[in-house]
Coordinates of C-alpha atoms (C1' of nucleotides) in Angstrom, one line a residue:
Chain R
X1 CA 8.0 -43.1 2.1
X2 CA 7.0 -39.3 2.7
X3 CA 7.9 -37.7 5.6
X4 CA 6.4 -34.2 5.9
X5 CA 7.9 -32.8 9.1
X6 CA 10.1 -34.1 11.6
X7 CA 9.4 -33.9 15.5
X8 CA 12.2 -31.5 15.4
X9 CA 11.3 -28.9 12.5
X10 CA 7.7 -28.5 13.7
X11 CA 9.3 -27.6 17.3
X12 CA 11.2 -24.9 15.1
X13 CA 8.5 -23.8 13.0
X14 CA 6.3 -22.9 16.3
X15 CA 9.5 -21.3 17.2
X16 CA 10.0 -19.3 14.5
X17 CA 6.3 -18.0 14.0
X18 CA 6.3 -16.7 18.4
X19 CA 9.3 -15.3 18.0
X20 CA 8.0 -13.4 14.9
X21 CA 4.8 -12.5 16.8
X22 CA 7.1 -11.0 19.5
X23 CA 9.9 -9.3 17.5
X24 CA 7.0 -8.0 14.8
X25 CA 4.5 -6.8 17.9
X26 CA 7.7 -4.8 19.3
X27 CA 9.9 -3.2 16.1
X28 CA 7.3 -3.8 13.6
X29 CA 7.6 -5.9 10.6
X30 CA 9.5 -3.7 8.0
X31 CA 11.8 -3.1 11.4
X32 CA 12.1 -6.8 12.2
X33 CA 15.2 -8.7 10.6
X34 CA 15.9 -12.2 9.7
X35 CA 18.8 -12.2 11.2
X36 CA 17.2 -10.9 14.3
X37 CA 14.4 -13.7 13.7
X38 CA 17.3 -16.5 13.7
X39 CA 18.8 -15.2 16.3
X40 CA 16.0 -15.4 18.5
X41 CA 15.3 -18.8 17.5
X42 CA 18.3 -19.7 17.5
X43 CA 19.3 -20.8 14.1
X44 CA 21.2 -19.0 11.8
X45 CA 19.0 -16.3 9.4
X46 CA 19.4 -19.4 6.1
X47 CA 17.9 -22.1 8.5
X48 CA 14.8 -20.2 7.9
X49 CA 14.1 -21.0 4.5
X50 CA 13.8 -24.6 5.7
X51 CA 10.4 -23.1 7.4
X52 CA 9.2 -20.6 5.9
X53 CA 9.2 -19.5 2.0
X54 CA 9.3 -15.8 2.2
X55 CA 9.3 -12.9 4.9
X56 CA 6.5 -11.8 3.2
X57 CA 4.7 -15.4 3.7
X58 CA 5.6 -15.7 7.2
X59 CA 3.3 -12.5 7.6
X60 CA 0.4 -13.3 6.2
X61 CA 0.7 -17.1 7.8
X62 CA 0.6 -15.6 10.8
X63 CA -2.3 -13.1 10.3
X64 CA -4.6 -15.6 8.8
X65 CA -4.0 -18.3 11.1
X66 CA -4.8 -15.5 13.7
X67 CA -7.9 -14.7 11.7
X68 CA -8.8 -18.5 11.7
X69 CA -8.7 -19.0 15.4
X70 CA -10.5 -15.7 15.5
X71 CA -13.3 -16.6 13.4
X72 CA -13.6 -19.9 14.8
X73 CA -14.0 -19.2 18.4
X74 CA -16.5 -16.5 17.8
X75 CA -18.5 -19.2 16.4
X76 CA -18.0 -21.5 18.9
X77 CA -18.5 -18.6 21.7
X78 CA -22.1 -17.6 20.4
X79 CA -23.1 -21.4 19.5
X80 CA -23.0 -21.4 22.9
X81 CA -25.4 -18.9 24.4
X82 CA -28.8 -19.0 24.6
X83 CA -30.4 -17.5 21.2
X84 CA -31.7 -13.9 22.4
X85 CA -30.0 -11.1 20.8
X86 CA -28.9 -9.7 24.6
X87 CA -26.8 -13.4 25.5
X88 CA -25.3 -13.2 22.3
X89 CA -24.2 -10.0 22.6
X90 CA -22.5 -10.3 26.3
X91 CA -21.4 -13.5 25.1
X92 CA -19.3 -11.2 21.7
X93 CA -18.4 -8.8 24.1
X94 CA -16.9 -11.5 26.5
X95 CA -14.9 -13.9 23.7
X96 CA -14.0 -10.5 22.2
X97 CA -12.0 -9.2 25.4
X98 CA -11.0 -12.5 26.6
X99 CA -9.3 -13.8 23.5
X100 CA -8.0 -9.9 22.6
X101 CA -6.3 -10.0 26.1
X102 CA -4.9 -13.6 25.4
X103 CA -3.4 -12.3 22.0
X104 CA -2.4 -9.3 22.2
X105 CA 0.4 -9.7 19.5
X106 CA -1.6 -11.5 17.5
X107 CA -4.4 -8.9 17.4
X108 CA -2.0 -5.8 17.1
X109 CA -0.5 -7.6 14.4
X110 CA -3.5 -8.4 12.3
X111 CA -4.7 -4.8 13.1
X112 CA -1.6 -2.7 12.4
X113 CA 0.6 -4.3 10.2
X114 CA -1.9 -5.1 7.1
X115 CA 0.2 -2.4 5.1
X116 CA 3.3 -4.5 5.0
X117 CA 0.6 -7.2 3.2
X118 CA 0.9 -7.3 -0.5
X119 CA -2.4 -6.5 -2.7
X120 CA -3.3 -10.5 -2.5
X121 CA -2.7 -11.0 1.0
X122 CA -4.3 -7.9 1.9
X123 CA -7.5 -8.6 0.3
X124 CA -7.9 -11.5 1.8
X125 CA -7.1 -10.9 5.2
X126 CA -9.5 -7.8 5.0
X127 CA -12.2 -10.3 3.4
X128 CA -12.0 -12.1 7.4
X129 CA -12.3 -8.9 8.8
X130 CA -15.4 -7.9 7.3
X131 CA -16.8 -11.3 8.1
X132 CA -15.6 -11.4 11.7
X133 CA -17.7 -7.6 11.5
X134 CA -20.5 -9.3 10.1
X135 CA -21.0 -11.2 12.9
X136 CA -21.3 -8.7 15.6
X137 CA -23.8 -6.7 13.2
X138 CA -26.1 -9.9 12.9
X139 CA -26.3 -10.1 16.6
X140 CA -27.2 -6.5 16.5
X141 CA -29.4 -6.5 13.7
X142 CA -31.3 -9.4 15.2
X143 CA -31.7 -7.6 18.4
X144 CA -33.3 -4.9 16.7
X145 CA -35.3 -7.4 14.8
X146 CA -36.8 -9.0 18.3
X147 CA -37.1 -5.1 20.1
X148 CA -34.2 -6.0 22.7
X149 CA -32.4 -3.1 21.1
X150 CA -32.7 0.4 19.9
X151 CA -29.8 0.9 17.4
X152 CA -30.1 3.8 14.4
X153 CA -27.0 2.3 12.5
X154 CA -25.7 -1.0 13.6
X155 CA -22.8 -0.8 10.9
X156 CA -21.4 2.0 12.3
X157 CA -22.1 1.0 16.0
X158 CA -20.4 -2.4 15.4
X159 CA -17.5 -0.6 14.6
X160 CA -17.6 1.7 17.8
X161 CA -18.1 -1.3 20.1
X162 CA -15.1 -3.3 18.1
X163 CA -13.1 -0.4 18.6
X164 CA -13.8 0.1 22.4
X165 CA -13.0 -3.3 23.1
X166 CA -10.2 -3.8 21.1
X167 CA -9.1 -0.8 22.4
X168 CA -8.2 -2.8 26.0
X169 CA -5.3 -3.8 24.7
X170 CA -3.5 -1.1 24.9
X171 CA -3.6 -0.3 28.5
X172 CA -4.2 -3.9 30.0
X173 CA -1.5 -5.3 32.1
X174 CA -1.6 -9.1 33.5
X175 CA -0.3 -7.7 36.9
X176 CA -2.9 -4.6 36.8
X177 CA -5.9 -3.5 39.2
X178 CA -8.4 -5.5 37.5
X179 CA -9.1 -9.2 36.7
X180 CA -10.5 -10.1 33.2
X181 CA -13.5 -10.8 34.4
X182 CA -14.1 -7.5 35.9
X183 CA -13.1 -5.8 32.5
X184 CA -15.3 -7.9 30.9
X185 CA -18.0 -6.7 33.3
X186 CA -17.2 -3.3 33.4
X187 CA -17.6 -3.1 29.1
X188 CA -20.5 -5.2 29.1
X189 CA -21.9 -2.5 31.2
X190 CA -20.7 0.2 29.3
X191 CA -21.7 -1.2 25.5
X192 CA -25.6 -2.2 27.2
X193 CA -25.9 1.0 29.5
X194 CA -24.0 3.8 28.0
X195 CA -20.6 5.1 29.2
X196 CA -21.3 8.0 31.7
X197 CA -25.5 8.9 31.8
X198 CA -27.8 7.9 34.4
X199 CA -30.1 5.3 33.3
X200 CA -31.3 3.6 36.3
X201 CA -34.1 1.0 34.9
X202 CA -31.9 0.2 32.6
X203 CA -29.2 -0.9 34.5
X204 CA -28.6 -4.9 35.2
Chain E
X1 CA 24.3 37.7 9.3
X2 CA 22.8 34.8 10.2
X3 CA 19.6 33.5 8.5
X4 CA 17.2 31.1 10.2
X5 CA 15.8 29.6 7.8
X6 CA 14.5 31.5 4.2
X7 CA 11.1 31.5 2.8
X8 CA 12.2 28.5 0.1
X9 CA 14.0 26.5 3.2
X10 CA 10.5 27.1 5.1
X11 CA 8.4 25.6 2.1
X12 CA 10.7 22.4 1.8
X13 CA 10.9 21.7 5.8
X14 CA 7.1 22.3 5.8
X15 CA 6.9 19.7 2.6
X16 CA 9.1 17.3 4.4
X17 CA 6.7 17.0 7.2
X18 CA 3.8 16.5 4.9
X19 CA 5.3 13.9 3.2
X20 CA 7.1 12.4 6.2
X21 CA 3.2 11.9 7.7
X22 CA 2.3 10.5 4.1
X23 CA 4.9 8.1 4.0
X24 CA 5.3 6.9 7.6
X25 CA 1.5 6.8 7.5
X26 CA 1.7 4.2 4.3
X27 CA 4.4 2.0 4.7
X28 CA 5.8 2.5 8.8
X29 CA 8.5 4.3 10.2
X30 CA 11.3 1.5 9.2
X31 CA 10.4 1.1 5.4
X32 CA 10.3 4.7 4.8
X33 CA 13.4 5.3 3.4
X34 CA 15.0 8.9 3.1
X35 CA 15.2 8.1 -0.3
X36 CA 11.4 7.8 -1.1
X37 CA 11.0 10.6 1.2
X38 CA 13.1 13.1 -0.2
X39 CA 12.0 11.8 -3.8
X40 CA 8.8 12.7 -2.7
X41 CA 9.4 16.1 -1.8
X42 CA 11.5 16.6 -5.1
X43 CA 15.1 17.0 -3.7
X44 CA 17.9 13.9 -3.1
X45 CA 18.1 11.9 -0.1
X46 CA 21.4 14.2 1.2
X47 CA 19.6 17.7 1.3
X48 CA 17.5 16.8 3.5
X49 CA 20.0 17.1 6.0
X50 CA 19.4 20.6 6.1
X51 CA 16.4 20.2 7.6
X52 CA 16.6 17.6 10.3
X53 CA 18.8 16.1 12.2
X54 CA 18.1 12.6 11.7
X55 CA 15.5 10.3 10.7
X56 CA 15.0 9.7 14.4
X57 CA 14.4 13.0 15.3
X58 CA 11.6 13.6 12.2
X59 CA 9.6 11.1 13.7
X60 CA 9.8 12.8 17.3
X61 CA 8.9 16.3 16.4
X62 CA 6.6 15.3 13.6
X63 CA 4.4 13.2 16.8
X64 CA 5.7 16.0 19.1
X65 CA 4.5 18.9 17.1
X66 CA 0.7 17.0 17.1
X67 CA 0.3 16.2 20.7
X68 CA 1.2 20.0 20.9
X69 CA -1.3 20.7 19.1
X70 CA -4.3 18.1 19.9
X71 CA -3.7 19.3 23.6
X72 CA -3.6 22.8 23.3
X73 CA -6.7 22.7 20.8
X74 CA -8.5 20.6 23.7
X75 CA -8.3 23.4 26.2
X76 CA -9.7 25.9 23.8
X77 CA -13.0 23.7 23.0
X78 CA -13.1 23.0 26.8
X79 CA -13.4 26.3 27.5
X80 CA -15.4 27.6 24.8
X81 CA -18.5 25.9 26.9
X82 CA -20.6 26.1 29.8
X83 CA -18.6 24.7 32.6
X84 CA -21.0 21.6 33.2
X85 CA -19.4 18.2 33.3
X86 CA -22.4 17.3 29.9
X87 CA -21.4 20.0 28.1
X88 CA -18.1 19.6 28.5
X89 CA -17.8 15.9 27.6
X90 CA -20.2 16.5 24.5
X91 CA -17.5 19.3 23.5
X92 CA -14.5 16.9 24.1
X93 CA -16.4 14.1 22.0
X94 CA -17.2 16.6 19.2
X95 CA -13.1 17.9 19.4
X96 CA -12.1 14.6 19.6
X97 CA -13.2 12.9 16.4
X98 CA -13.1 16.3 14.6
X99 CA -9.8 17.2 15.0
X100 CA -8.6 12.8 14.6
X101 CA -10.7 12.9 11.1
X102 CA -9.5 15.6 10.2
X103 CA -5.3 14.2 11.2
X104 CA -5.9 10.7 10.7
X105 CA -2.1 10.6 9.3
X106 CA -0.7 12.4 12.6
X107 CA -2.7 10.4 14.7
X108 CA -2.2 6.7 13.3
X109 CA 1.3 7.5 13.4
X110 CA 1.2 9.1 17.0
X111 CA -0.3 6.4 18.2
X112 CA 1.3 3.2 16.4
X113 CA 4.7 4.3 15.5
X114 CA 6.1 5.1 19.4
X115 CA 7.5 2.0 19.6
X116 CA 9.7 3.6 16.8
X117 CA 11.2 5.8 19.4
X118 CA 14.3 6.3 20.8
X119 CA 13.8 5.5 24.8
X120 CA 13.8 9.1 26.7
X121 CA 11.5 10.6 23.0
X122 CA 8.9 8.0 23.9
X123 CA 9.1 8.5 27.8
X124 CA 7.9 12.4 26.6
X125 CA 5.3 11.4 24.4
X126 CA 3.8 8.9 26.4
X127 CA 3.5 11.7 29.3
X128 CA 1.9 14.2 26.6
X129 CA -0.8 11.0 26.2
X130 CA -1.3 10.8 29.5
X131 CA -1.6 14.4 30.2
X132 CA -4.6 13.6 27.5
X133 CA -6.0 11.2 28.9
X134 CA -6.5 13.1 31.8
X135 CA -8.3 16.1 30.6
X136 CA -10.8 13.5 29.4
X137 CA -10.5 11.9 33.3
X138 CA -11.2 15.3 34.6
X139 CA -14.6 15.7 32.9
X140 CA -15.5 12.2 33.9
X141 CA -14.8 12.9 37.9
X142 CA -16.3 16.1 37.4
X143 CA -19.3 14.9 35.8
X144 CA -19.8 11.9 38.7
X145 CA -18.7 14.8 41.4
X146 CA -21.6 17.3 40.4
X147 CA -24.0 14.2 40.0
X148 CA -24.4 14.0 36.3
X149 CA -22.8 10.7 35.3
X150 CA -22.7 7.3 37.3
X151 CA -19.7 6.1 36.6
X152 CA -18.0 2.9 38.1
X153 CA -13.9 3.6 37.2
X154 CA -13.8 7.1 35.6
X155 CA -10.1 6.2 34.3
X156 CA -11.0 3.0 32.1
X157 CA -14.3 4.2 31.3
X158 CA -12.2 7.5 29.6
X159 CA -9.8 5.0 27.8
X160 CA -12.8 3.1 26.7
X161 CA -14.5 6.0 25.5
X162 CA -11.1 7.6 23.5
X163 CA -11.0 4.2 21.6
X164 CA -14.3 4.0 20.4
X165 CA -13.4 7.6 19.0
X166 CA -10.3 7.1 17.8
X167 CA -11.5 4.2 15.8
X168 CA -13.5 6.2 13.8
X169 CA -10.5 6.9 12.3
X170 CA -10.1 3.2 10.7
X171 CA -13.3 3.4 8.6
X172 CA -13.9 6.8 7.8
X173 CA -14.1 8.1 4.2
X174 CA -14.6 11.5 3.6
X175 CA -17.0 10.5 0.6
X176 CA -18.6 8.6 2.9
X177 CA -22.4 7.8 3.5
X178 CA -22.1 10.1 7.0
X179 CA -20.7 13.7 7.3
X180 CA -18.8 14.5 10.0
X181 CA -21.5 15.7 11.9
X182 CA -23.4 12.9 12.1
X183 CA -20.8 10.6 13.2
X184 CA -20.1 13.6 16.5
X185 CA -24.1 13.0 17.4
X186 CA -24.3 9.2 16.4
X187 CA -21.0 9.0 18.7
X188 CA -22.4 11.4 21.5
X189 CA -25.0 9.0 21.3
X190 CA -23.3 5.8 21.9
X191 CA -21.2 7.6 25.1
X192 CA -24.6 8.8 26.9
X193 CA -26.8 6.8 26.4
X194 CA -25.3 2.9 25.7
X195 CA -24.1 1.3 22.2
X196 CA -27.8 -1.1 21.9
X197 CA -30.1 -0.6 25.1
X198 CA -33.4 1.0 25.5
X199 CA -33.5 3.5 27.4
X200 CA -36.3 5.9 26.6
X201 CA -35.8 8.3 30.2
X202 CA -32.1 9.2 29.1
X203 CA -32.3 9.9 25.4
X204 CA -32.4 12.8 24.4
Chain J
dC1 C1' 25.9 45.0 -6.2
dG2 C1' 28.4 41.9 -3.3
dA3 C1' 29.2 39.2 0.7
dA4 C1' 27.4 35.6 3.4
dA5 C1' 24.6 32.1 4.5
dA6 C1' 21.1 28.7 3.3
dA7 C1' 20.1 24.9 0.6
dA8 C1' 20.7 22.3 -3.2
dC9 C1' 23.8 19.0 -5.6
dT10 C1' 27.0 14.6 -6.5
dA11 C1' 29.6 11.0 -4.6
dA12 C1' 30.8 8.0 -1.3
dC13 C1' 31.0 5.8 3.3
dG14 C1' 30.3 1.5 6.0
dT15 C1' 26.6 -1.4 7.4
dA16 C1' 22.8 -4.4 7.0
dC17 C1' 19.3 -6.3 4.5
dG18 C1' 16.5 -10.5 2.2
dT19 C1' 17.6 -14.3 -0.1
dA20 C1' 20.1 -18.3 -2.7
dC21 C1' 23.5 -21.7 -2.9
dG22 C1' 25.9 -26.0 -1.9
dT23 C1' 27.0 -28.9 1.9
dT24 C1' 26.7 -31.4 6.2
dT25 C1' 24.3 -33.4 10.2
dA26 C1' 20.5 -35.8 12.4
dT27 C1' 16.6 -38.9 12.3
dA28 C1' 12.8 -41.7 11.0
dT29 C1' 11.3 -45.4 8.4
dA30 C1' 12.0 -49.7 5.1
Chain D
dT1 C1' 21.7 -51.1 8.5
dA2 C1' 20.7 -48.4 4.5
dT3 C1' 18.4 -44.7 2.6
dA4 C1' 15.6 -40.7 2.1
dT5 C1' 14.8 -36.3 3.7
dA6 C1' 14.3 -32.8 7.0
dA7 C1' 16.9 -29.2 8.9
dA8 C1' 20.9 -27.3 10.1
dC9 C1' 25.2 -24.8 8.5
dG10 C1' 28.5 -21.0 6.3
dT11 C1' 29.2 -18.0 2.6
dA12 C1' 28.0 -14.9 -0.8
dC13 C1' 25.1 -12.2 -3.8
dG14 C1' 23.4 -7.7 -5.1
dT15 C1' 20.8 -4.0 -3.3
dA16 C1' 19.5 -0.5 -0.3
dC17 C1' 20.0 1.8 3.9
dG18 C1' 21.1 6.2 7.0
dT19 C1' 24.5 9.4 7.0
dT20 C1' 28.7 12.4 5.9
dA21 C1' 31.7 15.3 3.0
dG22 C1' 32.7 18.5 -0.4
dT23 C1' 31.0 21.5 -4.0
dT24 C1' 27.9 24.4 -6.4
dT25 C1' 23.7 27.1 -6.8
dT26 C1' 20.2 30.1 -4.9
dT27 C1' 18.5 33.4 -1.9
dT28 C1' 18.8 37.1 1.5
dC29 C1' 20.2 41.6 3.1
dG30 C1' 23.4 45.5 4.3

DNA sequence: CGAAAAAACTAACGTACGTACGTTTATATA
DNA sequence: TATATAAACGTACGTACGTTAGTTTTTTCG
């Protein structure tokens, strides 16, 4: 009779992989120990190896299931929007922020540490990257397609809106001035109307 | 007689700095060893204890040394325009993702390697980012103040616009399909005038 | 040139790393 | 209850780390 995982080791396992989000998010991977990892779990540094078969592994695990979610939700997120190239969009920006805020160690992770991948794991990680891309410029690229929008190069645009949202993470606090849905808001507004011009039949 | 530091001791701190931004830049503060640095520079790991202090302190003045610069650099294409709040956002764009193209190594590691610092090093960088951030701010307010922009929170609004710049810095080749200068217009663009809408008053 | 200082070298320090090993304890099913 | 196995333990391995000490070579300058 097989037993894969006891009750017990898959409460350690999750343990294991948020405390590596946490101690990976705040000294960085190379910087992170095992016997740091243990310690926050509480288990000695060799009880990992019952979890996990590498450092290394433990890494990518995390990234890709991170990627997974990722990919998944964005489906799920526009599957559920009208089909007009402008819903779609304010409903990317929205999952985008929302689930950026929710994971913020996740996300700094899977953007900043893919140098401490090795060549396999790196390619493949990137591979989700480009496809999680891909999505955004299809809902651009129909928009053009339909004359909602007026885009000269929605590769590079894609990229400037990932970047400005993405880039919330930095600053945002739970505790701060602003709710989510008011950051949400505010970058809607400043991905559909520009950041600083006047544009007033333009504006929702 | 005392002696500084001689022409040869000038070269090899000057090539520990370039190779320090190399390496930190590759592999992260905590796996470059002083080893692979100084084997990079052509010297063993001990001499290059006449150049810094310790491994801490590379990392401080090499970050140290660029926010020195990127700031000082800002004022002088500030002022080298007409003192209108457009003109001096377009010339703050422009700066911007010239000068981050052209130190993508300083300012990856500037901006993802302070939580490799020693508490009162990062307390000074992160007021040298905020004193930034604020020149940006300044232009903003200045800009809504004289009646040129319409702008609902002038300070995320500047951190929104500093990411989408800075993230130019994640996809950029310089073999690319873009020179430099288009990517300064296509991002002038995107700030002005909105990342998708139409907008045919405001473009210019 | 010759003195002095800078900057390189070799060797070693003590510490901590990721990981493997063999063993023991806990627990779920037959 | 017996058995299989997950999951913990403690110890040890070989390696690499940042840094220091002492010595030798190179460079500068009166």
């Amino acid at each position: 009779m097989e037993r894969i995982a006891g009750p017990k080791g898959l409460r350690t396992a999750a343990a294991i992989r948020r405390a590596g989000l946490k101690l990976i998010y705040r000294h960085g991977f190379g910087a992170m120990s095992l016997r740091d990892l243990a310690s926050e779990v509480g288990i000695q540094a060799s009880s990992l190896y019952n979890h996990i078969r590498t450092k290394q592994d433990l890494l990518f695990d995390l990234i890709r299931e991170h990627m997974d979610a990722l990919l998944a939700q964005t489906d799920a997120a526009l599957a559920a929007v009208p089909d007009t190239a402008t819903e779609r969009l304010r409903a990317f920006i929205r999952h985008h922020i929302v689930y950026h805020l929710e994971k913020k160690q996740d996300v700094f992770i899977a953007n900043f540490e893919l140098r401490s991948l090795e060549p396999q794991h790196y390619a493949t990680i990137v591979a989700m990257r480009r496809a999680y891309e891909s999505k955004l410029i299809a809902v651009l690229d129909s928009g053009v397609a339909e004359g909602a929008f007026d885009i000269r190069d929605t590769r590079i645009t894609a990229y400037s809106i990932l970047a400005m949202l993405t880039g919330v993470c930095t600053w945002y606090k739970p505790e701060g001035r602003l709710t989510k849905s008011e950051i949400v808001e505010l970058h809607t507004n400043l991905v559909l109307h520009g950041c600083v011009a006047h544009c007033d039949d333009a504006r929702s």
